[in-house]
Amino acid sequence: MKKLLNFLIITYLLFTINNSNAVEQEKNKNKNLLKVGILLPLSGEYGNLGQSFLKAIQLALYDISDKDIKIYPKDSKANPLDTYNSAKEFEQMGIKIVIGPIFYENLEKLNEINNITFISLTNKINNLPKNTIAFGINLKSQIESLKEYFKDIKIDRTILLSPKTEFVNETEIIEESEINLYEVFFYDTSPKKITSEIEKLTKYRERKKDLERRIKILEKSDLHKHKQELKILEQRHTLGKVNFDSVIVIDFGERLKSVLTSFMFSDVSSSEVNFFTINQWFDETFFNENALQNLHFPAISFDNLEKFEKKFEKKYKEKPNKVSILAYDALGLIYYCWKKNGNEFKYDQLYNKNGFKGLQGKFYITGNHSVQKLGIYKISDKKFIKVY
C-alpha cells in the first residue's frame, strides 16, 4: 500500500512537471508568433475588393513561408462601426499590428483603440488617427516625384487644375511643395461646362480671332512667303501659343478624359504643352483616347506590378485589384521588422531612416504615412513607358 502511494505521488509530480513544461513551451511558442490582424471589407458592396486584398496578403504569406506568422482576417464591412468592433476584438486577442482598413472614412473611431498600429491602405494623409499609418500612394509622394522630374526637363510655368467639389485639401499639398505654379484653376465637374472653362483658360477664342485676322491680311498679299504662310495657317484652328508650359490635372476616369479632350478641342496639344495627372494605376482604357497620348503620371514600378499580377493570376486564376499590391507589401514590411528585431514586433522599427523596398519600389514611413519613390510614366502607342 505504501509502495502504491509513493508510485501515485511520483506519477502525479511527473505529470505536473511535464504539464507545466508543456504550458511554458506553448507560451513561448505563442510569444514568438507574429500575429497580424487583417481588417478588410470581406462582404457587401466592397466584398470583391476586400477579397482581392486578402488574397494578396495570403500570397505574401505563402511567399514568406514562415510558420511563425499567422494572419487573422476580420470583416470591416466598409463602415466605421464594424471596423471599430473588429478592432476591439483584435485588441482583446493581444494583436499589436493590423493591415487595414482600406477606406479613410472607416478610420474615425480607431483613435479609441489602444496598443494597436493600423497600416491602412488609404492614400489620404490629413487628420489621421495617431495609431494609423496611411500606406497608400498619397498625393505628397506623387507631387515630390513630379517636382524632381520638372527640374530635370526644366518646366517652370505650370497650371494646376482640380475639380471644385473634390481634392481641395490635397491641392494645398501641391501649393506647399514648391512647384512653381503659374495658376491654380478649379473647374466645374459638369462635362458641358468643362469645355467652355478650358476655352477661357487657354484663351481659345482670342487665339482663333488672331488666326482669322492674320488670314485676312495674308489673303490680300501677293508675296510668295505670305502665300506659303497662308497655306500653313489654313490648316490650323488658332494662332499663338498659350502662356504656360505644363498642366497638372488632379482627377480620374471620365472627368480626366473630358478635361484633356477639352484642351485638344481648344487647340492645345501635347507637342506644345506637357500634360500630367496623378497616379492612375495604369488604366488601360486611356490607350484609346487621342487626347491622352503623351499624358504623364507618377506611379509605382510597372514591371513589378506586372510580376505581381502574373503571380496572383497563377495562384488564384483571376486578376487582382492593382492596389492590392500594397497589401502584399504591408505584410512583407511587418514581417521584415519582426524578423530584424529577433521575432518581436516593435512600432519604432517602421521608421527605419534607410527606408524599405517592396514590389511598389522604395518607400519610407514618416509621421503617419508612407512616402514612395515613384517613377514617371507616359502613355504612348498603347504602352506605358517609363521616362524618369
PDB file of N, CA and C in Angstrom, residues 78 288 293 313 338 357 382:
ATOM      1  N   ALA A  78     -16.839  47.727 -44.527  1.00  0.00           N
ATOM      2  CA  ALA A  78     -16.675  49.074 -45.096  1.00  0.00           C
ATOM      3  C   ALA A  78     -17.481  50.131 -44.351  1.00  0.00           C
ATOM      4  N   ASN A 288      -7.084  54.288 -75.765  1.00  0.00           N
ATOM      5  CA  ASN A 288      -7.913  54.584 -76.941  1.00  0.00           C
ATOM      6  C   ASN A 288      -8.346  56.037 -77.035  1.00  0.00           C
ATOM      7  N   GLN A 293      -2.753  60.803 -75.268  1.00  0.00           N
ATOM      8  CA  GLN A 293      -1.419  60.418 -75.723  1.00  0.00           C
ATOM      9  C   GLN A 293      -0.379  61.376 -75.153  1.00  0.00           C
ATOM     10  N   GLU A 313      -2.465  35.761 -60.606  1.00  0.00           N
ATOM     11  CA  GLU A 313      -3.320  35.028 -61.545  1.00  0.00           C
ATOM     12  C   GLU A 313      -2.969  33.546 -61.578  1.00  0.00           C
ATOM     13  N   TRP A 338       9.643  42.515 -37.821  1.00  0.00           N
ATOM     14  CA  TRP A 338       9.564  41.495 -36.781  1.00  0.00           C
ATOM     15  C   TRP A 338      10.813  40.622 -36.766  1.00  0.00           C
ATOM     16  N   LYS A 357      12.183  48.439 -49.278  1.00  0.00           N
ATOM     17  CA  LYS A 357      11.958  48.190 -50.697  1.00  0.00           C
ATOM     18  C   LYS A 357      10.945  47.066 -50.844  1.00  0.00           C
ATOM     19  N   LYS A 382      -0.237  52.971 -77.045  1.00  0.00           N
ATOM     20  CA  LYS A 382      -0.892  51.938 -76.245  1.00  0.00           C
ATOM     21  C   LYS A 382       0.088  51.187 -75.344  1.00  0.00           C
TER      22      LYS A 382
END
